Coordinates of C-alpha atoms and ligand atoms in Angstrom, one line a residue:
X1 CA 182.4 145.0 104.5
X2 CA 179.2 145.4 102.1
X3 CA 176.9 147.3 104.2
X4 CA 173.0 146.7 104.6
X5 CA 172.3 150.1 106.1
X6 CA 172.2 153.1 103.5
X7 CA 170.7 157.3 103.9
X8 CA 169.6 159.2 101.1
X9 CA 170.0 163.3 101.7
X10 CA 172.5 165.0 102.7
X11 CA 171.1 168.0 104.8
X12 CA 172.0 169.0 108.1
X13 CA 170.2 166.1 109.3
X14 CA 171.5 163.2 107.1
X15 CA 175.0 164.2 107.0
X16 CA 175.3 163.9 111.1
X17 CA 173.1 161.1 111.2
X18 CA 175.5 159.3 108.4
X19 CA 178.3 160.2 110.2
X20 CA 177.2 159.1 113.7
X21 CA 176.0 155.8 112.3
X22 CA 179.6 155.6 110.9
X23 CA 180.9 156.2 114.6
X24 CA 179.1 153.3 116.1
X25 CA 180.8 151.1 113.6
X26 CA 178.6 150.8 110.8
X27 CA 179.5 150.5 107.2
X28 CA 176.9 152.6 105.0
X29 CA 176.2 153.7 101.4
X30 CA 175.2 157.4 100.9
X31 CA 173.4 159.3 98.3
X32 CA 172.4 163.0 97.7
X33 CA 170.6 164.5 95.2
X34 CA 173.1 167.0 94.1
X35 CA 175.9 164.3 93.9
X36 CA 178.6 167.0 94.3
X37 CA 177.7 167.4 98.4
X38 CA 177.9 163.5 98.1
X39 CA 181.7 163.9 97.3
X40 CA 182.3 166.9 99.5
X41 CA 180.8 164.8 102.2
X42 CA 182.8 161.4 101.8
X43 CA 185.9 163.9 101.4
X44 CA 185.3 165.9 104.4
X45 CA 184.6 163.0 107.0
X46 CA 188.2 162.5 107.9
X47 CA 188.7 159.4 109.7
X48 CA 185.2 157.6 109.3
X49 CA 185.5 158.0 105.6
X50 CA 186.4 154.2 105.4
X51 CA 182.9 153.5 106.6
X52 CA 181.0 155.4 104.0
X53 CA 180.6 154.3 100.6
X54 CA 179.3 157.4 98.5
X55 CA 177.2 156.9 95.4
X56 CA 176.3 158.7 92.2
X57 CA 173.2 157.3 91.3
X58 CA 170.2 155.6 93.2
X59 CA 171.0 152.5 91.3
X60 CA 174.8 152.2 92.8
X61 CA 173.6 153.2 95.5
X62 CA 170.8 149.9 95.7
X63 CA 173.7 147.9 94.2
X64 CA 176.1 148.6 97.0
X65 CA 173.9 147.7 99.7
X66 CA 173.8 144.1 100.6
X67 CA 169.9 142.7 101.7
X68 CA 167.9 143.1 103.7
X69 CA 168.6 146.6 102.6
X70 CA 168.0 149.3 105.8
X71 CA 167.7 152.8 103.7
X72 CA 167.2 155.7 105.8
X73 CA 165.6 158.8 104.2
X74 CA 166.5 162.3 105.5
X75 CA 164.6 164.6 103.0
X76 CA 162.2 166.7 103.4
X77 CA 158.6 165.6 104.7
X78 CA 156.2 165.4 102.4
X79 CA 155.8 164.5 98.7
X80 CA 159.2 164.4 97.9
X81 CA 159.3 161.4 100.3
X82 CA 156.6 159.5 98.4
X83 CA 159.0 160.2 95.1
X84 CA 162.0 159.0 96.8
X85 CA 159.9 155.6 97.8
X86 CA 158.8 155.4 94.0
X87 CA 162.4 155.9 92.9
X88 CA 163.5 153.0 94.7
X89 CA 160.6 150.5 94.9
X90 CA 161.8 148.9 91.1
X91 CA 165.2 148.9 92.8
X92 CA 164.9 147.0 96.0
X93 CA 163.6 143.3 97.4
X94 CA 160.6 142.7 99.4
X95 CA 162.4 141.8 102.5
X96 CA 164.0 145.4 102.2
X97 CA 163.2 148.2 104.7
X98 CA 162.9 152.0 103.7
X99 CA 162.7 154.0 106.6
X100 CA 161.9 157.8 106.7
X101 CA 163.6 159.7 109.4
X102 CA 162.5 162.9 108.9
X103 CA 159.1 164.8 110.5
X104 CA 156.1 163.1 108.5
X105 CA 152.9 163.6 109.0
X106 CA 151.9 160.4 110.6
X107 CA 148.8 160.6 108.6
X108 CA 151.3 160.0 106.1
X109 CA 153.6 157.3 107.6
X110 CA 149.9 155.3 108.5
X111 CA 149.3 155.7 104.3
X112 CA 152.7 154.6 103.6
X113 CA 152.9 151.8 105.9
X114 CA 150.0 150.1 104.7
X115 CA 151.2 150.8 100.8
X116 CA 153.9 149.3 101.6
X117 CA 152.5 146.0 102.5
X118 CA 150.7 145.9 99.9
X119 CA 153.2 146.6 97.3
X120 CA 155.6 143.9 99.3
X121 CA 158.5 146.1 100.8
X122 CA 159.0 147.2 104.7
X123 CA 158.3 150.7 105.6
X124 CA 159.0 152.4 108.6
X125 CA 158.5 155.8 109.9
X126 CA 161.0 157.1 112.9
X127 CA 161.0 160.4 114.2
X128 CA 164.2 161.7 115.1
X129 CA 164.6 164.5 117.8
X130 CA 167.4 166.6 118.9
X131 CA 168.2 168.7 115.9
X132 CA 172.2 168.6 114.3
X133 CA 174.0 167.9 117.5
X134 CA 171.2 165.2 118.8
X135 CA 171.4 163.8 114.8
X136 CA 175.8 163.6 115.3
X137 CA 175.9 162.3 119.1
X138 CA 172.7 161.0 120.0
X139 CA 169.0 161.7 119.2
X140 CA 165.7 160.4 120.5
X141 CA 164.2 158.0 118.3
X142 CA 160.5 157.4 118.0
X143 CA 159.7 154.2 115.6
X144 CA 156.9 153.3 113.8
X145 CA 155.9 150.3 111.5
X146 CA 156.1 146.5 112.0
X147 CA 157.5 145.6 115.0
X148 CA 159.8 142.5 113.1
X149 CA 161.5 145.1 110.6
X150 CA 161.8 147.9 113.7
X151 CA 163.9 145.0 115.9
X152 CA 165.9 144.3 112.7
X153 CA 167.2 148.0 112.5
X154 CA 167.3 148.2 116.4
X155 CA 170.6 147.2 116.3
X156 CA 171.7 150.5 114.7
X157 CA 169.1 152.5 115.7
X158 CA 170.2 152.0 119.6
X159 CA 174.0 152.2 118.8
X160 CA 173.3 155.8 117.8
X161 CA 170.7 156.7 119.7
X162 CA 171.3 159.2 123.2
X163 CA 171.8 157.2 126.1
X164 CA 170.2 157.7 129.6
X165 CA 171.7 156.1 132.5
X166 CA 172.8 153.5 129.9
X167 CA 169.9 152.9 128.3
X168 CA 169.2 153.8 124.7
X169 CA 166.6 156.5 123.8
X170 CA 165.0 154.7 120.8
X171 CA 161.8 152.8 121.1
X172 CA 159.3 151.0 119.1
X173 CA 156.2 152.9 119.7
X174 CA 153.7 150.8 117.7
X175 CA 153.0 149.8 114.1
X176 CA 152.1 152.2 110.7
X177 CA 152.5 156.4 112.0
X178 CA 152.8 155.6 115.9
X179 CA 156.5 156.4 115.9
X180 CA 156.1 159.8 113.8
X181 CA 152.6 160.6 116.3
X182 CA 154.6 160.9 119.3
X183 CA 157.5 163.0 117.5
X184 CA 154.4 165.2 116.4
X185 CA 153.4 165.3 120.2
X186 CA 157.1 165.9 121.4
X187 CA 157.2 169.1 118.9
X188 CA 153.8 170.2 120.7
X189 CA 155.1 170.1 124.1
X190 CA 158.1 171.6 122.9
X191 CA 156.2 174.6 121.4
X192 CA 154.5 174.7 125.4
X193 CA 157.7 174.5 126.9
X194 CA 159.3 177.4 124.9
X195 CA 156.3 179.4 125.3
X196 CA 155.9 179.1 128.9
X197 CA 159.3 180.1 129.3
X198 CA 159.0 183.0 127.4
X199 CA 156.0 184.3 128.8
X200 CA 158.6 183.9 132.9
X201 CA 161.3 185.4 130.4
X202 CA 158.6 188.2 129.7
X203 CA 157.8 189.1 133.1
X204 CA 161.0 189.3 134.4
X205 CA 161.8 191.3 131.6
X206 CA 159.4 193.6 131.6
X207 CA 157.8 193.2 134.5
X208 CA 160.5 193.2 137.1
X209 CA 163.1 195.0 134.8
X210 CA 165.9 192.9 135.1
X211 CA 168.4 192.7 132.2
X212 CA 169.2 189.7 129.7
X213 CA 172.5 188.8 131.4
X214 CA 170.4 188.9 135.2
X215 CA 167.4 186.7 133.5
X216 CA 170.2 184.4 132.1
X217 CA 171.5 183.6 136.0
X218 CA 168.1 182.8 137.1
X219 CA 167.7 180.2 134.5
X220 CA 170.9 179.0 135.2
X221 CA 169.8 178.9 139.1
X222 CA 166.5 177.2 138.0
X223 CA 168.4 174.7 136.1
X224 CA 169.9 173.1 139.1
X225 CA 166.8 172.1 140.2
X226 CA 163.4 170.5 139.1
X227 CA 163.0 172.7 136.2
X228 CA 166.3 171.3 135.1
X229 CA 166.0 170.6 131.3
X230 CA 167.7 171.7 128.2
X231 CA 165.3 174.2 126.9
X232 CA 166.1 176.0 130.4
X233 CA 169.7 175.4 130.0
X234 CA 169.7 176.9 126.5
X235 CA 167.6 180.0 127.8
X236 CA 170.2 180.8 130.1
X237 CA 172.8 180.4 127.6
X238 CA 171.1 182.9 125.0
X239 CA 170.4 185.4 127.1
X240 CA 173.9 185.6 128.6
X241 CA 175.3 186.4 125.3
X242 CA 176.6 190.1 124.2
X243 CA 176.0 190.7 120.5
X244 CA 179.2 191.8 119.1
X245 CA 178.3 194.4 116.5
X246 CA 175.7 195.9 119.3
X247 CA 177.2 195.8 122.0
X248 CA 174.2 194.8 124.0
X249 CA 172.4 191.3 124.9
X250 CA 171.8 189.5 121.7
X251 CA 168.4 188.7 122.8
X252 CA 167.5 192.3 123.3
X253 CA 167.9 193.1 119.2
X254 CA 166.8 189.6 118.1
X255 CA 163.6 190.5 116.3
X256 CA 160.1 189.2 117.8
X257 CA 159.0 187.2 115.7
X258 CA 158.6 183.0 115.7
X259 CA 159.0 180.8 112.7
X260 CA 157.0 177.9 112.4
X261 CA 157.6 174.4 110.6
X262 CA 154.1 173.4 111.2
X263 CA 154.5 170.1 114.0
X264 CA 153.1 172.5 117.0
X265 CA 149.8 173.3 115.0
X266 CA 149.7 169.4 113.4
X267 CA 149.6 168.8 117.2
X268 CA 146.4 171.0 118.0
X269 CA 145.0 170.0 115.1
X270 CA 145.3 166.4 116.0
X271 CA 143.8 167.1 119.2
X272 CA 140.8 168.6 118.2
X273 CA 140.4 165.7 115.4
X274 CA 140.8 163.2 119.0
X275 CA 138.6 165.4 121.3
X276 CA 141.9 165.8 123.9
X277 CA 142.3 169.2 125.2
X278 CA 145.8 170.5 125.0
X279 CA 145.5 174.3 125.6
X280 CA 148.9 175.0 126.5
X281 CA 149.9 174.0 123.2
X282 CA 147.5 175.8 121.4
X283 CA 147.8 178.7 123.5
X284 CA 151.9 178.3 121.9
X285 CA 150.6 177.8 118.7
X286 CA 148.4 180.6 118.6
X287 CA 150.8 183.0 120.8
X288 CA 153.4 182.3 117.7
X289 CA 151.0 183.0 115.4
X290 CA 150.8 186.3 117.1
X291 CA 154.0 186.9 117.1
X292 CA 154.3 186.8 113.4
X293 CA 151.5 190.1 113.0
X294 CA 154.6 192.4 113.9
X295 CA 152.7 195.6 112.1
X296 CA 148.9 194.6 113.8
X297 CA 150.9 194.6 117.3
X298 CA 152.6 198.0 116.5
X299 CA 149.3 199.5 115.5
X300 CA 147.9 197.9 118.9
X301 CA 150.6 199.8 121.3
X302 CA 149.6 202.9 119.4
X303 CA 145.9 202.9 120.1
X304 CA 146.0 201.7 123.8
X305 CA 149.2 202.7 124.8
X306 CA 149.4 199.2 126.1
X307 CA 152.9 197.9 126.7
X308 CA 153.1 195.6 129.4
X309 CA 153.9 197.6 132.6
X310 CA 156.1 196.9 135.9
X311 CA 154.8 194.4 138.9
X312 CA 154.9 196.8 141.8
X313 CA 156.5 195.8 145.0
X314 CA 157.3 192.1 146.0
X315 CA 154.0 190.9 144.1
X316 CA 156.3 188.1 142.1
X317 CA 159.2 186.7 143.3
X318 CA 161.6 184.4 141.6
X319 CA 160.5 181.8 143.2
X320 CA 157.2 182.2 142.3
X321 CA 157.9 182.5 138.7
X322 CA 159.7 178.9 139.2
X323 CA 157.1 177.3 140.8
X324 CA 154.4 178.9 138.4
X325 CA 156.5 177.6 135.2
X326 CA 156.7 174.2 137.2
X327 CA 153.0 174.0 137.6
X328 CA 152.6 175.6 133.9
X329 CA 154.9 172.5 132.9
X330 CA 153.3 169.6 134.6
X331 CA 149.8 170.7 133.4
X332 CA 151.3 171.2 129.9
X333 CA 152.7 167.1 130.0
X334 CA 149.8 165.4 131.2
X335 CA 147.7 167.1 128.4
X336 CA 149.9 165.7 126.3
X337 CA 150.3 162.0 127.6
X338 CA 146.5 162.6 127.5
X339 CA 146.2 163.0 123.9
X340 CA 148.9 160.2 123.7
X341 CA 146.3 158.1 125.5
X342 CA 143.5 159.0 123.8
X343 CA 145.4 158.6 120.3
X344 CA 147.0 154.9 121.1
X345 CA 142.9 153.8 121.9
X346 CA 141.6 155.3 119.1
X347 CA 144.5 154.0 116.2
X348 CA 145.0 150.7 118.3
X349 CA 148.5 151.3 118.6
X350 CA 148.9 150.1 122.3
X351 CA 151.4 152.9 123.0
X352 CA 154.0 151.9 125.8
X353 CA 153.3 155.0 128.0
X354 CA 156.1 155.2 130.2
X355 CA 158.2 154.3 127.1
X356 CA 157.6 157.8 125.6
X357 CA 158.7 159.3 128.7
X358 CA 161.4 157.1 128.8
X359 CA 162.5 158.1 125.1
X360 CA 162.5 161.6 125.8
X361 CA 164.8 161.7 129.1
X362 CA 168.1 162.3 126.6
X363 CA 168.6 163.5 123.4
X364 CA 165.7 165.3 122.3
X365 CA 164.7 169.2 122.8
X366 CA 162.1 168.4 125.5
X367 CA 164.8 166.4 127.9
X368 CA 164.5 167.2 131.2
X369 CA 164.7 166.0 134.9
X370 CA 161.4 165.6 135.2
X371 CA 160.6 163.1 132.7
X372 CA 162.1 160.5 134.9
X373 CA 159.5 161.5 137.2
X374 CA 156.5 161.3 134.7
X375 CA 158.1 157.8 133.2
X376 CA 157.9 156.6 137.2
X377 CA 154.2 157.6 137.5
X378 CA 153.2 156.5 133.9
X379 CA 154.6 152.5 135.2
X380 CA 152.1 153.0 137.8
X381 CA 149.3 154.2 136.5
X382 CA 149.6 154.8 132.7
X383 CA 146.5 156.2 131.4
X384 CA 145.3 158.0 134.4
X385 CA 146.2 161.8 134.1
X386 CA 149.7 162.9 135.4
X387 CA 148.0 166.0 137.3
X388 CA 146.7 162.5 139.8
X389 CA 149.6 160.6 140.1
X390 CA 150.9 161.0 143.9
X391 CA 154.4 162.9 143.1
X392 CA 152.6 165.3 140.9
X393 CA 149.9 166.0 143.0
X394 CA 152.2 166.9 145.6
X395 CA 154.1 169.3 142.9
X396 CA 151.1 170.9 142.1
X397 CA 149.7 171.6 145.6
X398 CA 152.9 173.3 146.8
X399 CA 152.9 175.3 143.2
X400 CA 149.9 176.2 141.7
X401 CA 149.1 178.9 144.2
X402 CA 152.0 180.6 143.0
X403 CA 150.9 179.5 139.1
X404 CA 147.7 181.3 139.8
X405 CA 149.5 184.6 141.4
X406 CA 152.2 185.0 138.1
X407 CA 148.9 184.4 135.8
X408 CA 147.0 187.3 137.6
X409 CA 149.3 189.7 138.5
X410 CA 150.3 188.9 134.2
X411 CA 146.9 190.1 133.4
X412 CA 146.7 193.4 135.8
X413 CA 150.4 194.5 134.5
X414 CA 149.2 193.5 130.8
X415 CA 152.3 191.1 131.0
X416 CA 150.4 188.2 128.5
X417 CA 150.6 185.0 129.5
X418 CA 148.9 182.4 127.2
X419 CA 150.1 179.2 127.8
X420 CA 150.5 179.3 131.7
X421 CA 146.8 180.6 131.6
X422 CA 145.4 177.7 129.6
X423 CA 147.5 175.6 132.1
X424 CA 146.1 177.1 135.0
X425 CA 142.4 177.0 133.5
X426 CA 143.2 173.5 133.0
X427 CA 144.0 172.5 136.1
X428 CA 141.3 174.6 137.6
X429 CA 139.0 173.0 135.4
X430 CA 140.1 169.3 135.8
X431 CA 139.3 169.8 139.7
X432 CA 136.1 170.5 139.5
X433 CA 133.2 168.2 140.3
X434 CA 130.5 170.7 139.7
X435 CA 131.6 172.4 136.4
X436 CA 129.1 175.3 134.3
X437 CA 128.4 172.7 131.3
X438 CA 125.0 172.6 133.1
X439 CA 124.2 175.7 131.2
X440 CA 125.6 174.6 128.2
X441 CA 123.3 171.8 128.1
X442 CA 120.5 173.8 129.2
X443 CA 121.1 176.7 126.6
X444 CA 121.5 173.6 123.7
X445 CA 118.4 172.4 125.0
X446 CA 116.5 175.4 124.2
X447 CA 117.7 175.9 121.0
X448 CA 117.9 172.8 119.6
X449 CA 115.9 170.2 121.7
X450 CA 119.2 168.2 122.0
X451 CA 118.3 166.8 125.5
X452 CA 120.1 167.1 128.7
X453 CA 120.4 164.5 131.8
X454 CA 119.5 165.2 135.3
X455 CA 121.5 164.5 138.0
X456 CA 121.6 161.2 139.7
X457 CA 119.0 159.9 137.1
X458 CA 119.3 157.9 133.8
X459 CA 118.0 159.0 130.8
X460 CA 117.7 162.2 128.3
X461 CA 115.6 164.9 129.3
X462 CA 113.7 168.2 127.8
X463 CA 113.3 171.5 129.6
X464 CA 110.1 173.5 129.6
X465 CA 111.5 176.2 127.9
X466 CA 108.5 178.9 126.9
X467 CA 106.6 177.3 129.4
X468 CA 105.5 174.1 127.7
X469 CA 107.8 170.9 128.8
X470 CA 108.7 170.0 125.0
Ligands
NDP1 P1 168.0 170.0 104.7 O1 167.3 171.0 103.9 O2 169.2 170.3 105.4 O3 168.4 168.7 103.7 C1 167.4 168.2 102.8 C2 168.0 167.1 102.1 O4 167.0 166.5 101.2 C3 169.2 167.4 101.2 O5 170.1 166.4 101.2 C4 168.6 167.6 99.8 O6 169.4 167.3 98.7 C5 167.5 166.6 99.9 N1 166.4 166.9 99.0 C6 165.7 168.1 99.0 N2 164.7 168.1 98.1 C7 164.8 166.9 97.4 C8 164.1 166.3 96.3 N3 163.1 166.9 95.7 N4 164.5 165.0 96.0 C9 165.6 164.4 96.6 N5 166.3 164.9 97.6 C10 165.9 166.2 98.0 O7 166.9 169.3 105.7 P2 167.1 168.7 107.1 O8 168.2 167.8 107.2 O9 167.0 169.8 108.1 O10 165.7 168.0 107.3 C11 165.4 166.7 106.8 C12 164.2 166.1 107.5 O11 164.5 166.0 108.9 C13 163.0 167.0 107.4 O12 161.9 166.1 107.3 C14 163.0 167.7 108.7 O13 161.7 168.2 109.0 C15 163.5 166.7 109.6 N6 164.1 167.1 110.9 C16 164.9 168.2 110.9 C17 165.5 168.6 112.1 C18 166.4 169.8 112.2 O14 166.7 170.2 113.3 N7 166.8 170.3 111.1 C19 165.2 167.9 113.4 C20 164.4 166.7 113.2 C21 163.8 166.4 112.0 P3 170.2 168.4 97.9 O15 171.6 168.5 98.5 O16 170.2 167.9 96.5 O17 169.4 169.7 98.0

């Protein structure tokens, strides 16, 4: 059968998303700029080669696609999407959809979206979560774009899409860059989430002493219960493993130092552009940041001596440290469904709240348990914070005791914790009535007349600072 749904790029990404679209049952035309891996690629996928049609140029490719067209690109973000769009706009009809799959700048999918309509074609930006093995069996999918060319790819986009409890992880989030927006968010919370559980790996490390392989079975414990999730479940599973040519844990000669791709920071930046706090996330952004001034660190130990030293006695348990990253965790998510808030009023997007927990429950990094959870409050109460909704309220008053022993005893052992800090701070900060702002106001007041109010009364206000009231 001519098929209607095509991918252009090859990569680690496009290959397994070709090939599970293939799965579900899907014909589809294939291109790749180096037309060699195109070959390679038809040759190599065994039985589902039948479904795949493989292409030389970009106009066979066009030519073997019947319309409406549905061409996924899997390149990388940026401008070589806008000349992959400019290739094919003489190609293709106006009822014919380009979507990009790959992790745009929604800045970028809002430009694009809009170009699109008015050079007559049908863009859509998805983002696509769960790396090669979510792209092959099952990813989260985040749409973007209008909503009647989103439920004409739907189709597909379900087939393929991870499954939880049935139901398909791909959602329409709300027209131009919304879909790519809460992929950006997802990568945020994802830098959070790692952080956090480095900073419990860190402590039980070096802190309490215990050895990869030890630290591993605690994860794996902590994984049968609310903290279940895969970013837990991997943890356990790296640190369990013996490097061959050492002969120790793997983790113990992996070199400390994070890359970065750039979605965390887009995140924080985003945040500060929409006036939404999301310290943890920063706190992961800047702690990988850190990571990367290897030398600076060096020079640091030198001068103070200053490497993190043992917890004495029974001053952290296990337990604690579960309860703290549980704590650390629901602070980190309801700063982000915050900013998700904040973001859906000020673009107009109408973002389906509980959707986005929804979409994340399977196939992306940041699964986890407790999404279900957060999807249940967010159908109650959607734009109220998650730290307020009744289940979470009762999380955080049976946890964050021990959040704020972990965080302390961390900063008299020198054990750093940056992201469950900002998390604590957070919450400490978002339950109270009577904050220090007051002086904020006071001191702006002072040095540039820019008014304060007074309590209980309307209107703006100046101090008589140097004795005259100004
Ligand atoms: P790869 O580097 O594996 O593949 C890139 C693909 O794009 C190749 O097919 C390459 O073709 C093609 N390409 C590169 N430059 C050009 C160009 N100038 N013109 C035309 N084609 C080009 O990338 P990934 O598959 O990892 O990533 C693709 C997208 O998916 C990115 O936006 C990425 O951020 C995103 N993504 C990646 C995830 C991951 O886990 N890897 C997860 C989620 C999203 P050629 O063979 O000719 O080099």
């Amino acid at each position: 059968e001519q098929p209607t749904v095509g991918l252009i790029g090859l990569g680690t990404m496009g290959s397994n998303l070709a090939l599970n679209i293939a799965e579900n049952g899907f014909d589809i035309a294939v291109y790749n700029r180096t037309v060699a891996r195109t070959h390679e690629f038809v040759e190599e996928a065994g039985r589902l080669k039948d479904k795949l049609t493989g292409t030389d140029t970009l106009e066979q490719f066009v030519a073997a696609l019947k319309s409406p067209r549905k061409i996924i690109l899997m390149v990388p973000a940026g401008s070589i999407v806008d000349d992959q769009i400019a290739a094919l706009r003489p190609l293709i009809e106006p009822e014919d959809i380009i979507i990009d799959a790959g992790n745009a700048n929604f800045g970028d999918s809002n430009r694009r979206a809009a170009e699109a309509l008015e050079q007559g074609f049908r863009f859509l930006g998805i983002g696509v979560s769960g790396g090669e093995e979510g792209a092959r069996f099952g990813p989260s999918i985040m749409g973007g774009g209008p909503r009647k060319a989103w439920d004409e790819v739907a189709p597909v986009l379900e087939a393929i899409s991870a499954k939880y409890e049935g139901q398909a992880c791909a959602t329409w989030m709300g027209e131009g860059g919304a879909g790519h927006f809460v992929k950006m968010v997802h990568n945020g919370i994802e830098y959070a989430d790692m952080q956090m559980i480095a900073e419990v790996y860190g402590i039980l490390r070096d802190g309490m002493n215990m050895s990869a392989p030890d630290i591993a079975n605690v994860f794996a414990k902590w994984n049968e219960g609310p903290l279940q999730s895969y970013l837990i479940e991997i943890s356990a599973e790296v640190a369990k493993v013996i490097d061959d040519k050492a002969g120790v844990p793997i983790l113990d000669i992996i070199l400390d130092r994070a890359g970065q791709k750039g979605t965390g920071r887009w995140t924080a930046i985003e945040a500060q552009h929409l006036g939404t706090p999301v310290t943890t996330i920063e706190a992961a952004v800047a702690a990988r940041n850190i990571s990367a001034r290897l030398d600076q660190r060096k020079s640091g130990e030198e001068i103070y001596s200053a490497a993190p030293s043992p917890i004495t006695g029974d001053a952290i348990t296990i337990d604690m440290l579960e309860n703290a990253l549980l704590a650390g965790k629901i602070a980190c998510y309801a700063q982000g469904f915050d900013m998700l808030s904040a973001a859906s009023k000020t673009y107009e997007w109408g973002l389906p709240m509980p959707d986005v927990a929804e979409v994340w429950r399977e196939g992306c990094i940041i699964r986890s348990a407790m999404l279900n959870d957060m999807a249940e409050a967010l159908k109650k109460t959607p734009d109220a914070n998650l730290m307020f909704a009744p289940f979470f309220v009762e999380r955080l008053k049976n946890s964050h005791g021990d959040l704020r022993q972990v965080v302390s005893q961390g900063a008299l052992t020198g054990n750093s914790t940056p992201a469950l800090s900002a998390g604590l701070a957070y919450f400490d900060m978002m339950r109270t009535g009577r904050s220090t702002a007051n002086m904020i106001q006071a001191q702006r007041d002072f040095f540039g007349a820019h008014t304060f109010e007074r309590i209980g009364e309307e209107g703006a206000h100046n101090g008589p600072w140097n004795g005259t009231d100004k």
